[in-house]
Amino acid sequence: ARYLFHGKSFHCEKLHKHTGIKKGPCCYAWVLDRLREEREKCRTIIPHFWTLQTTNYHVDLLDGPGHREFLKNASICLAQADVGILCVSAAPNEFEAGIGKGGMTRELLAVSYTMGVGKYIVFVNKMDLVGWSESRFTEVSEGVLGLIKSVTGINPKCVPVVAGSGWRGDNLFKPYSGTDAEWYNGWRCVSATSAGGDDVILTGRTLMDAVSGMDPPLRNRDGPLRIPVTNVHKMEGAGIVAVGRVMSGTLTASSSRLLLAGPNQTTTFTAGTIEIFHTSTAEAVPGDFVGIQVKKVVQPRGSRASLALEDVLFRGAVICDADSGGVPPVYAFVARLVVLNRRQGRGIARGFTGYVYAHVASFPVRVVSVISAQDKAPRGNNCDSSDGASAAAAATAATVDVDATTDLVLGCNQEGLVKLEVGAMGDRRWCPGAAFLEPYSRERPHCGRIVLRDGEVIVAVGVVKTVQTTLLVPPVPKRAHT
């Protein structure tokens, strides 16, 4: 499907601030789209982060790519989000192309839900292009709510739907009171915290009202420290700084020993300073985006002298507390996958190769065997889907025989257990590799979520059930440079 400008970055960045830059319909997207290529093509390429203060919350705003070509960067953004603002266009044919087969609205919704986004806000953009037509708004809202229910199982009553225009700023901060929108009475939804008795009704008119009215996600502050590394920077005067989001546990400036697990050894270091958006802090809790200054790196005795910090500190590595143990490298794992698409008519079987997105990491995999296969279970009708896993995946037993081998094939709209082995990046021939994964659990709902891609097609999504931390076949050594 061709790329369609639904206005995601446009109204996302207009929420941050107004600007006088004029560049057609993308002028406000320049606020965060700073790369030259992004501004020339009017297209977001890399994730951008900013902060936003609402009536009730301090919000971290993440603007990710919406184009299929940059799906890898989009998955990094989606894996770190709690609430998704699904921006859809009301312009003729644009909404239909987004939710149709192979449309990016459908695929990004499936990827975001798999990565842990459990709450959504729908913003129907470009209402000014259809003259604020009530019938068009009803058609688009019913279509996207039906899509959310079929893909995620979230009750449509729990999803606020806002009508507006990013270009004119209608219903972003201030309610639009034009005569052509007299029919619009604002959004109305049921709170996800409603339990047992009467439903708690939330109402509002603008997108900011919807963001401010969302229920806060549950945070696991008492769990083990887990900080997946998003980027590593070498900064003058500060040295090496690791950037990531705290997923569980609490990071303090007095944390004496932090741990990084590698394929051959583990490395401990001390955090010099901790910053949240360039502001020093003494403590970081789950949900905070932090920059950690790496100091006093200690490698175990007997380690190879040539092993540099870059060998253990990279995108996809996980910073842990040395006292509670780290995340060991995984060489193979069993996952429960739900097949969404098939490329060139082939299903998932033994020998299938592709790429897996797991939180902020991506790595090649090869299917060892398909252990079980069945038709996809129907979605539920839940208001709170913060755990993000399907009912079938959550009900599956945690213990699975990783050595089971069968010759089954997973077809479209089927789900089953699949054993995959991890490959090494950058090798032309298949070579065993390692990744940092943990099985999915409700205590750490953002862990163990994967997306399987074949080329530019999202083939399957799922959760990790068990992992194998021993390498049975030694890796083939690379040929030395002469």
Tab-separated table of C-alpha atoms in Angstrom:
chain	number	residue	atom	x	y	z
A	1	ALA	CA	0.000	0.000	0.000
A	2	ARG	CA	1.302	3.453	-0.831
A	3	TYR	CA	2.224	5.910	1.901
A	4	LEU	CA	-0.672	8.102	3.036
A	5	PHE	CA	-0.313	11.302	5.053
A	6	HIS	CA	-2.822	10.806	7.880
A	7	GLY	CA	-1.340	13.730	9.853
A	8	LYS	CA	0.195	11.725	12.711
A	9	SER	CA	3.395	13.718	13.115
A	10	PHE	CA	1.618	16.923	12.166
A	11	HIS	CA	-0.858	17.047	15.029
A	12	CYS	CA	1.536	15.207	17.377
A	13	GLU	CA	4.057	18.012	17.094
A	14	LYS	CA	1.433	20.730	17.090
A	15	LEU	CA	0.505	19.456	20.528
A	16	HIS	CA	4.029	20.424	21.579
A	17	LYS	CA	4.153	23.992	20.272
A	18	HIS	CA	3.182	26.263	17.413
A	19	THR	CA	5.669	27.333	14.771
A	20	GLY	CA	5.727	29.866	11.953
A	21	ILE	CA	7.518	27.560	9.493
A	22	LYS	CA	5.525	27.148	6.315
A	23	LYS	CA	5.927	24.015	4.221
A	24	GLY	CA	2.529	23.029	2.911
A	25	PRO	CA	0.569	20.517	5.009
A	26	CYS	CA	3.706	19.394	6.850
A	27	CYS	CA	4.812	22.680	8.380
A	28	TYR	CA	4.106	21.675	11.975
A	29	ALA	CA	5.806	18.300	11.504
A	30	TRP	CA	9.096	20.228	11.288
A	31	VAL	CA	9.029	20.764	15.057
A	32	LEU	CA	10.288	17.236	15.762
A	33	ASP	CA	11.194	15.968	12.279
A	34	ARG	CA	14.652	17.537	12.272
A	35	LEU	CA	16.477	15.354	9.768
A	36	ARG	CA	16.972	16.911	6.346
A	37	GLU	CA	15.527	13.849	4.625
A	38	GLU	CA	12.482	13.923	6.887
A	39	ARG	CA	11.755	17.540	6.026
A	40	GLU	CA	12.334	17.057	2.310
A	41	LYS	CA	10.121	13.969	2.062
A	42	CYS	CA	7.598	15.114	4.689
A	43	ARG	CA	7.979	11.729	6.352
A	44	THR	CA	9.100	10.638	9.837
A	45	ILE	CA	12.095	8.283	9.692
A	46	ILE	CA	13.414	7.927	13.249
A	47	PRO	CA	11.534	8.098	16.582
A	48	HIS	CA	11.372	11.507	18.248
A	49	PHE	CA	10.739	12.187	21.925
A	50	TRP	CA	9.392	15.200	23.752
A	51	THR	CA	7.538	16.056	26.937
A	52	LEU	CA	4.024	17.364	27.387
A	53	GLN	CA	2.220	18.633	30.479
A	54	THR	CA	-1.523	17.976	30.696
A	55	THR	CA	-4.004	18.802	33.420
A	56	ASN	CA	-3.352	15.545	35.276
A	57	TYR	CA	-0.125	14.044	33.939
A	58	HIS	CA	3.385	14.697	32.768
A	59	VAL	CA	3.430	12.884	29.410
A	60	ASP	CA	6.366	11.665	27.338
A	61	LEU	CA	5.399	12.164	23.699
A	62	LEU	CA	6.784	9.624	21.210
A	63	ASP	CA	6.452	10.252	17.486
A	64	GLY	CA	7.314	7.168	15.450
A	65	PRO	CA	7.439	6.496	11.698
A	66	GLY	CA	4.263	5.382	9.974
A	67	HIS	CA	5.839	4.217	6.707
A	68	ARG	CA	6.394	0.517	6.055
A	69	GLU	CA	10.006	1.163	5.070
A	70	PHE	CA	10.854	2.334	8.595
A	71	LEU	CA	8.897	-0.284	10.537
A	72	LYS	CA	12.008	-1.232	12.508
A	73	ASN	CA	12.228	2.296	13.928
A	74	ALA	CA	8.473	2.332	14.560
A	75	SER	CA	8.704	-0.841	16.647
A	76	ILE	CA	11.295	0.826	18.910
A	77	CYS	CA	8.842	3.632	19.556
A	78	LEU	CA	5.822	1.364	20.050
A	79	ALA	CA	7.670	-0.898	22.487
A	80	GLN	CA	8.154	2.023	24.867
A	81	ALA	CA	4.586	3.377	24.807
A	82	ASP	CA	1.721	2.845	27.252
A	83	VAL	CA	-1.057	4.616	25.327
A	84	GLY	CA	-1.416	4.819	21.550
A	85	ILE	CA	-2.959	7.772	19.711
A	86	LEU	CA	-4.266	6.246	16.491
A	87	CYS	CA	-4.481	9.052	13.948
A	88	VAL	CA	-6.703	8.229	10.972
A	89	SER	CA	-7.641	10.443	8.057
A	90	ALA	CA	-11.232	11.265	7.215
A	91	ALA	CA	-10.254	12.303	3.672
A	92	PRO	CA	-11.822	10.218	0.872
A	93	ASN	CA	-10.081	6.856	0.231
A	94	GLU	CA	-7.272	7.492	2.750
A	95	PHE	CA	-8.997	5.806	5.696
A	96	GLU	CA	-10.095	2.856	3.552
A	97	ALA	CA	-6.527	2.288	2.320
A	98	GLY	CA	-5.167	2.369	5.881
A	99	ILE	CA	-7.475	-0.294	7.333
A	100	GLY	CA	-7.624	-2.487	4.208
A	101	LYS	CA	-5.541	-5.593	3.654
A	102	GLY	CA	-1.886	-4.628	3.933
A	103	GLY	CA	-2.761	-1.134	5.202
A	104	MET	CA	-0.382	0.437	7.682
A	105	THR	CA	-3.147	1.430	10.117
A	106	ARG	CA	-4.031	-2.233	10.548
A	107	GLU	CA	-0.418	-3.409	10.801
A	108	LEU	CA	0.739	-0.690	13.203
A	109	LEU	CA	-2.246	-1.433	15.429
A	110	ALA	CA	-1.279	-5.121	15.585
A	111	VAL	CA	2.391	-4.307	16.240
A	112	SER	CA	1.626	-1.735	18.937
A	113	TYR	CA	-0.747	-4.077	20.772
A	114	THR	CA	1.816	-6.881	20.639
A	115	MET	CA	4.528	-4.562	21.963
A	116	GLY	CA	2.455	-3.723	25.045
A	117	VAL	CA	0.210	-0.772	24.188
A	118	GLY	CA	-3.031	-1.554	26.002
A	119	LYS	CA	-5.004	1.691	25.695
A	120	TYR	CA	-5.868	3.735	22.615
A	121	ILE	CA	-7.189	7.144	21.645
A	122	VAL	CA	-8.578	7.610	18.137
A	123	PHE	CA	-8.125	11.003	16.487
A	124	VAL	CA	-10.117	11.398	13.265
A	125	ASN	CA	-8.032	13.966	11.399
A	126	LYS	CA	-8.750	16.162	8.345
A	127	MET	CA	-12.389	16.714	9.235
A	128	ASP	CA	-12.088	20.132	7.579
A	129	LEU	CA	-11.531	18.424	4.200
A	130	VAL	CA	-14.910	16.675	4.413
A	131	GLY	CA	-16.784	19.728	5.673
A	132	TRP	CA	-17.160	18.262	9.151
A	133	SER	CA	-19.521	15.658	7.773
A	134	GLU	CA	-21.240	13.762	10.569
A	135	SER	CA	-21.865	10.752	8.352
A	136	ARG	CA	-18.180	10.529	7.392
A	137	PHE	CA	-17.114	10.784	11.034
A	138	THR	CA	-19.546	8.020	11.977
A	139	GLU	CA	-18.282	5.832	9.143
A	140	VAL	CA	-14.612	6.302	10.075
A	141	SER	CA	-15.127	5.927	13.835
A	142	GLU	CA	-17.194	2.747	13.465
A	143	GLY	CA	-14.611	1.287	11.099
A	144	VAL	CA	-11.605	1.964	13.293
A	145	LEU	CA	-13.373	0.852	16.489
A	146	GLY	CA	-14.343	-2.394	14.789
A	147	LEU	CA	-10.722	-2.847	13.738
A	148	ILE	CA	-9.471	-2.250	17.287
A	149	LYS	CA	-11.897	-4.812	18.661
A	150	SER	CA	-11.000	-7.462	16.086
A	151	VAL	CA	-7.236	-6.992	16.442
A	152	THR	CA	-6.865	-6.329	20.180
A	153	GLY	CA	-10.120	-7.391	21.828
A	154	ILE	CA	-10.473	-4.017	23.570
A	155	ASN	CA	-14.059	-2.962	24.169
A	156	PRO	CA	-14.866	-0.036	21.808
A	157	LYS	CA	-16.729	1.652	24.662
A	158	CYS	CA	-13.371	2.212	26.366
A	159	VAL	CA	-11.796	4.049	23.411
A	160	PRO	CA	-12.378	7.822	23.095
A	161	VAL	CA	-12.854	9.039	19.516
A	162	VAL	CA	-11.994	12.692	18.845
A	163	ALA	CA	-12.935	14.569	15.680
A	164	GLY	CA	-10.621	17.373	14.647
A	165	SER	CA	-8.211	18.974	12.231
A	166	GLY	CA	-4.476	19.139	12.847
A	167	TRP	CA	-4.005	21.792	10.157
A	168	ARG	CA	-6.404	24.257	11.770
A	169	GLY	CA	-5.852	23.059	15.342
A	170	ASP	CA	-9.517	22.144	15.816
A	171	ASN	CA	-10.171	20.083	18.953
A	172	LEU	CA	-6.503	19.718	19.822
A	173	PHE	CA	-6.261	22.174	22.709
A	174	LYS	CA	-9.394	24.245	22.267
A	175	PRO	CA	-12.860	22.970	21.308
A	176	TYR	CA	-14.000	23.789	17.785
A	177	SER	CA	-17.288	25.694	17.844
A	178	GLY	CA	-17.953	26.203	14.136
A	179	THR	CA	-21.469	26.034	12.774
A	180	ASP	CA	-20.513	23.068	10.581
A	181	ALA	CA	-19.706	20.983	13.685
A	182	GLU	CA	-22.780	21.631	15.803
A	183	TRP	CA	-23.506	17.912	15.783
A	184	TYR	CA	-20.217	17.087	17.551
A	185	ASN	CA	-20.831	16.755	21.300
A	186	GLY	CA	-17.348	15.580	22.210
A	187	TRP	CA	-16.047	12.119	23.038
A	188	ARG	CA	-17.422	9.723	25.615
A	189	CYS	CA	-15.924	6.477	26.911
A	190	VAL	CA	-15.949	4.080	29.851
A	191	SER	CA	-13.025	4.124	32.268
A	192	ALA	CA	-10.909	0.973	32.240
A	193	THR	CA	-10.795	1.032	36.044
A	194	SER	CA	-14.542	0.369	36.275
A	195	ALA	CA	-14.924	-2.876	38.176
A	196	GLY	CA	-18.044	-4.599	39.363
A	197	GLY	CA	-20.570	-1.786	39.859
A	198	ASP	CA	-21.634	1.059	37.599
A	199	ASP	CA	-19.342	2.176	34.797
A	200	VAL	CA	-17.312	5.341	35.288
A	201	ILE	CA	-18.052	7.591	32.307
A	202	LEU	CA	-15.347	9.921	30.999
A	203	THR	CA	-16.207	12.819	28.697
A	204	GLY	CA	-14.409	15.615	26.888
A	205	ARG	CA	-14.113	17.470	23.599
A	206	THR	CA	-10.436	17.779	22.692
A	207	LEU	CA	-7.478	15.456	22.209
A	208	MET	CA	-5.775	16.959	25.250
A	209	ASP	CA	-8.850	16.099	27.328
A	210	ALA	CA	-8.587	12.494	26.166
A	211	VAL	CA	-4.862	12.274	26.980
A	212	SER	CA	-5.391	13.862	30.382
A	213	GLY	CA	-8.347	11.569	31.153
A	214	MET	CA	-6.586	8.250	30.482
A	215	ASP	CA	-6.082	5.856	33.375
A	216	PRO	CA	-2.428	5.660	34.453
A	217	PRO	CA	-0.710	2.337	33.674
A	218	LEU	CA	0.399	0.005	36.432
A	219	ARG	CA	4.083	0.320	37.314
A	220	ASN	CA	6.261	-2.419	38.783
A	221	ARG	CA	8.612	-0.410	40.990
A	222	ASP	CA	9.451	-3.328	43.264
A	223	GLY	CA	10.455	-5.743	40.514
A	224	PRO	CA	13.970	-6.420	39.205
A	225	LEU	CA	15.620	-3.536	37.385
A	226	ARG	CA	15.240	-3.762	33.611
A	227	ILE	CA	16.389	-0.973	31.261
A	228	PRO	CA	16.598	-1.989	27.574
A	229	VAL	CA	19.260	0.162	25.900
A	230	THR	CA	17.884	2.247	23.027
A	231	ASN	CA	20.994	4.243	22.108
A	232	VAL	CA	24.595	4.656	23.220
A	233	HIS	CA	26.245	8.067	22.914
A	234	LYS	CA	29.837	9.232	23.364
A	235	MET	CA	29.551	12.757	24.762
A	236	GLU	CA	32.358	15.201	25.372
A	237	GLY	CA	32.889	15.700	29.064
A	238	ALA	CA	30.529	12.885	30.056
A	239	GLY	CA	31.995	9.880	28.289
A	240	ILE	CA	29.690	7.006	27.385
A	241	VAL	CA	25.984	7.549	28.064
A	242	ALA	CA	23.432	4.736	27.719
A	243	VAL	CA	19.854	5.806	26.920
A	244	GLY	CA	16.779	3.699	27.622
A	245	ARG	CA	13.443	3.456	29.369
A	246	VAL	CA	13.019	1.976	32.820
A	247	MET	CA	10.575	-0.923	32.377
A	248	SER	CA	10.610	-2.278	35.936
A	249	GLY	CA	12.428	-1.657	39.191
A	250	THR	CA	13.898	1.591	40.475
A	251	LEU	CA	17.215	3.149	39.448
A	252	THR	CA	18.901	5.418	41.981
A	253	ALA	CA	22.031	7.518	41.797
A	254	SER	CA	23.438	5.436	44.649
A	255	SER	CA	23.130	2.182	42.668
A	256	SER	CA	26.622	0.828	43.179
A	257	ARG	CA	26.646	-2.060	40.707
A	258	LEU	CA	24.790	-2.307	37.418
A	259	LEU	CA	25.176	-5.324	35.188
A	260	LEU	CA	25.348	-5.975	31.455
A	261	ALA	CA	25.226	-9.580	30.284
A	262	GLY	CA	27.183	-10.563	27.188
A	263	PRO	CA	27.490	-13.758	25.135
A	264	ASN	CA	30.876	-14.548	26.674
A	265	GLN	CA	30.872	-12.752	30.021
A	266	THR	CA	29.091	-10.207	32.201
A	267	THR	CA	30.307	-6.663	32.840
A	268	THR	CA	29.466	-4.492	35.818
A	269	PHE	CA	29.664	-0.715	35.994
A	270	THR	CA	28.640	2.207	38.157
A	271	ALA	CA	26.187	4.924	37.143
A	272	GLY	CA	27.851	8.338	37.317
A	273	THR	CA	24.825	10.588	36.806
A	274	ILE	CA	21.209	9.924	35.842
A	275	GLU	CA	19.342	12.388	33.645
A	276	ILE	CA	15.749	12.582	32.435
A	277	PHE	CA	15.533	14.832	29.382
A	278	HIS	CA	18.804	16.591	30.291
A	279	THR	CA	17.736	17.151	33.903
A	280	SER	CA	19.700	15.407	36.650
A	281	THR	CA	17.675	13.259	39.015
A	282	ALA	CA	18.390	11.072	42.024
A	283	GLU	CA	15.848	8.384	41.115
A	284	ALA	CA	14.239	6.949	37.983
A	285	VAL	CA	11.070	4.840	38.157
A	286	PRO	CA	9.306	2.689	35.548
A	287	GLY	CA	8.185	4.822	32.629
A	288	ASP	CA	11.083	7.291	32.788
A	289	PHE	CA	13.388	7.799	29.800
A	290	VAL	CA	16.852	8.056	31.286
A	291	GLY	CA	20.420	8.710	30.257
A	292	ILE	CA	22.971	6.838	32.377
A	293	GLN	CA	26.597	7.911	32.515
A	294	VAL	CA	28.745	4.770	32.515
A	295	LYS	CA	31.660	4.818	34.984
A	296	LYS	CA	34.005	2.359	36.659
A	297	VAL	CA	33.568	-0.533	34.257
A	298	VAL	CA	34.657	-3.802	35.858
A	299	GLN	CA	35.182	-6.999	33.868
A	300	PRO	CA	35.568	-10.385	35.552
A	301	ARG	CA	38.957	-11.949	36.022
A	302	GLY	CA	40.184	-14.048	33.141
A	303	SER	CA	38.184	-12.074	30.546
A	304	ARG	CA	39.598	-11.291	27.142
A	305	ALA	CA	41.533	-8.033	27.153
A	306	SER	CA	40.298	-7.195	23.649
A	307	LEU	CA	36.633	-7.166	24.735
A	308	ALA	CA	35.552	-3.524	24.677
A	309	LEU	CA	32.549	-1.934	26.323
A	310	GLU	CA	30.878	-1.674	22.903
A	311	ASP	CA	30.734	-5.485	22.817
A	312	VAL	CA	28.257	-5.563	25.714
A	313	LEU	CA	26.678	-2.088	25.582
A	314	PHE	CA	24.593	-1.640	22.424
A	315	ARG	CA	20.974	-1.268	21.305
A	316	GLY	CA	19.075	-4.287	22.595
A	317	ALA	CA	21.262	-4.910	25.642
A	318	VAL	CA	19.506	-4.835	29.019
A	319	ILE	CA	20.854	-2.986	32.057
A	320	CYS	CA	20.043	-4.809	35.300
A	321	ASP	CA	20.870	-4.652	38.976
A	322	ALA	CA	23.912	-6.815	39.661
A	323	ASP	CA	22.494	-7.979	42.998
A	324	SER	CA	19.263	-9.356	41.488
A	325	GLY	CA	20.858	-10.946	38.414
A	326	GLY	CA	20.772	-10.016	34.757
A	327	VAL	CA	19.163	-11.125	31.523
A	328	PRO	CA	21.305	-13.921	30.052
A	329	PRO	CA	21.891	-14.198	26.303
A	330	VAL	CA	19.359	-16.446	24.571
A	331	TYR	CA	20.298	-18.687	21.658
A	332	ALA	CA	16.885	-20.283	21.009
A	333	PHE	CA	13.360	-19.793	22.326
A	334	VAL	CA	9.807	-21.069	22.035
A	335	ALA	CA	7.109	-18.506	21.252
A	336	ARG	CA	3.382	-18.609	20.763
A	337	LEU	CA	2.811	-16.882	17.413
A	338	VAL	CA	-0.329	-15.639	15.694
A	339	VAL	CA	0.104	-15.523	11.907
A	340	LEU	CA	-1.255	-12.343	10.311
A	341	ASN	CA	0.045	-12.519	6.738
A	342	ARG	CA	1.835	-14.853	4.381
A	343	ARG	CA	4.484	-13.700	1.949
A	344	GLN	CA	4.449	-15.319	-1.482
A	345	GLY	CA	1.895	-17.837	-0.278
A	346	ARG	CA	4.184	-19.637	2.173
A	347	GLY	CA	3.394	-20.291	5.809
A	348	ILE	CA	5.688	-20.715	8.814
A	349	ALA	CA	7.438	-24.073	8.756
A	350	ARG	CA	10.808	-25.600	9.523
A	351	GLY	CA	13.574	-23.610	7.850
A	352	PHE	CA	11.579	-20.349	7.659
A	353	THR	CA	13.857	-17.340	8.164
A	354	GLY	CA	12.979	-13.763	9.060
A	355	TYR	CA	13.654	-10.939	11.467
A	356	VAL	CA	12.282	-10.578	14.969
A	357	TYR	CA	11.574	-7.269	16.694
A	358	ALA	CA	11.791	-7.709	20.469
A	359	HIS	CA	11.368	-4.437	22.320
A	360	VAL	CA	14.165	-2.193	20.995
A	361	ALA	CA	16.224	-5.028	19.478
A	362	SER	CA	16.032	-6.759	16.108
A	363	PHE	CA	17.803	-9.935	15.040
A	364	PRO	CA	17.506	-12.729	12.448
A	365	VAL	CA	15.831	-16.009	13.388
A	366	ARG	CA	15.267	-19.395	11.827
A	367	VAL	CA	12.384	-21.739	12.604
A	368	VAL	CA	13.609	-25.024	14.064
A	369	SER	CA	10.158	-26.592	14.280
A	370	VAL	CA	6.458	-25.852	14.603
A	371	ILE	CA	5.333	-27.612	17.782
A	372	SER	CA	1.569	-26.992	17.555
A	373	ALA	CA	-0.909	-25.275	15.242
A	374	GLN	CA	-4.571	-24.359	15.592
A	375	ASP	CA	-7.071	-21.764	14.429
A	376	LYS	CA	-6.735	-18.367	16.092
A	377	ALA	CA	-8.833	-17.992	19.231
A	378	PRO	CA	-11.427	-15.171	19.187
A	379	ARG	CA	-10.624	-11.978	21.010
A	380	GLY	CA	-12.356	-11.055	24.203
A	381	ASN	CA	-14.236	-7.863	25.046
A	382	ASN	CA	-12.023	-6.344	27.715
A	383	CYS	CA	-11.753	-2.718	28.703
A	384	ASP	CA	-8.315	-3.007	30.247
A	385	SER	CA	-5.851	-4.810	27.988
A	386	SER	CA	-2.705	-3.392	29.516
A	387	ASP	CA	-1.045	-6.793	29.558
A	388	GLY	CA	-1.308	-6.820	25.769
A	389	ALA	CA	-1.250	-10.607	25.361
A	390	SER	CA	-4.005	-12.678	23.819
A	391	ALA	CA	-6.086	-14.874	26.055
A	392	ALA	CA	-4.714	-17.972	24.371
A	393	ALA	CA	-1.118	-16.913	24.936
A	394	ALA	CA	-1.723	-16.030	28.577
A	395	ALA	CA	-3.477	-19.332	29.257
A	396	THR	CA	-0.700	-21.431	27.745
A	397	ALA	CA	1.451	-23.286	30.254
A	398	ALA	CA	4.802	-21.664	30.911
A	399	THR	CA	6.731	-24.929	30.611
A	400	VAL	CA	7.218	-26.093	27.034
A	401	ASP	CA	9.533	-28.786	25.697
A	402	VAL	CA	12.044	-26.766	23.678
A	403	ASP	CA	13.447	-29.925	22.097
A	404	ALA	CA	10.164	-30.945	20.492
A	405	THR	CA	10.394	-31.256	16.709
A	406	THR	CA	7.488	-31.644	14.302
A	407	ASP	CA	6.741	-30.876	10.667
A	408	LEU	CA	3.617	-28.751	11.077
A	409	VAL	CA	2.929	-25.583	9.085
A	410	LEU	CA	1.347	-22.414	10.504
A	411	GLY	CA	-0.964	-20.766	8.005
A	412	CYS	CA	-2.700	-17.404	7.964
A	413	ASN	CA	-5.060	-16.738	10.897
A	414	GLN	CA	-3.580	-19.644	12.844
A	415	GLU	CA	-1.642	-19.687	16.088
A	416	GLY	CA	0.734	-22.161	17.658
A	417	LEU	CA	3.998	-22.831	19.445
A	418	VAL	CA	7.136	-22.346	17.365
A	419	LYS	CA	10.749	-22.975	18.274
A	420	LEU	CA	13.187	-20.445	16.787
A	421	GLU	CA	16.952	-20.103	16.924
A	422	VAL	CA	18.727	-16.748	16.927
A	423	GLY	CA	21.146	-15.842	14.162
A	424	ALA	CA	24.062	-13.434	14.010
A	425	MET	CA	23.757	-10.018	12.401
A	426	GLY	CA	25.726	-9.207	9.274
A	427	ASP	CA	26.625	-12.736	8.169
A	428	ARG	CA	25.773	-13.869	4.646
A	429	ARG	CA	25.540	-17.493	5.712
A	430	TRP	CA	23.543	-18.651	8.711
A	431	CYS	CA	25.541	-18.387	11.902
A	432	PRO	CA	24.273	-18.832	15.479
A	433	GLY	CA	23.855	-15.641	17.453
A	434	ALA	CA	22.436	-14.400	20.737
A	435	ALA	CA	19.686	-12.039	21.856
A	436	PHE	CA	18.458	-10.775	25.218
A	437	LEU	CA	14.956	-12.082	25.886
A	438	GLU	CA	12.854	-13.002	28.881
A	439	PRO	CA	9.652	-15.066	28.882
A	440	TYR	CA	6.436	-13.092	28.987
A	441	SER	CA	4.891	-12.642	32.434
A	442	ARG	CA	2.174	-10.449	33.894
A	443	GLU	CA	4.681	-9.070	36.407
A	444	ARG	CA	6.752	-7.673	33.496
A	445	PRO	CA	4.193	-7.240	30.715
A	446	HIS	CA	6.594	-5.472	28.351
A	447	CYS	CA	9.030	-8.406	28.301
A	448	GLY	CA	8.889	-11.306	25.905
A	449	ARG	CA	6.871	-9.656	23.113
A	450	ILE	CA	8.004	-10.263	19.560
A	451	VAL	CA	7.059	-9.346	15.996
A	452	LEU	CA	8.190	-11.621	13.138
A	453	ARG	CA	8.882	-9.926	9.803
A	454	ASP	CA	9.642	-11.370	6.372
A	455	GLY	CA	10.954	-8.618	4.103
A	456	GLU	CA	8.548	-5.701	4.521
A	457	VAL	CA	5.643	-7.926	5.601
A	458	ILE	CA	4.601	-8.445	9.228
A	459	VAL	CA	4.168	-12.228	9.244
A	460	ALA	CA	3.303	-12.957	12.876
A	461	VAL	CA	3.161	-11.523	16.382
A	462	GLY	CA	3.401	-13.309	19.707
A	463	VAL	CA	4.984	-13.790	23.117
A	464	VAL	CA	8.007	-15.761	24.312
A	465	LYS	CA	7.181	-18.791	26.467
A	466	THR	CA	10.577	-20.372	27.248
A	467	VAL	CA	14.198	-19.565	26.429
A	468	GLN	CA	17.353	-21.604	25.873
A	469	THR	CA	20.486	-20.022	27.310
A	470	THR	CA	23.001	-22.689	26.255
A	471	LEU	CA	24.587	-22.795	22.815
A	472	LEU	CA	24.510	-26.370	21.547
A	473	VAL	CA	26.331	-25.710	18.268
A	474	PRO	CA	29.399	-23.452	18.504
A	475	PRO	CA	29.333	-20.453	16.159
A	476	VAL	CA	31.381	-20.532	12.973
A	477	PRO	CA	34.372	-18.188	13.422
A	478	LYS	CA	34.629	-15.292	11.000
A	479	ARG	CA	37.521	-15.257	8.558
A	480	ALA	CA	40.281	-12.985	9.786
A	481	HIS	CA	41.097	-9.908	7.714
A	482	THR	CA	44.436	-10.039	5.920
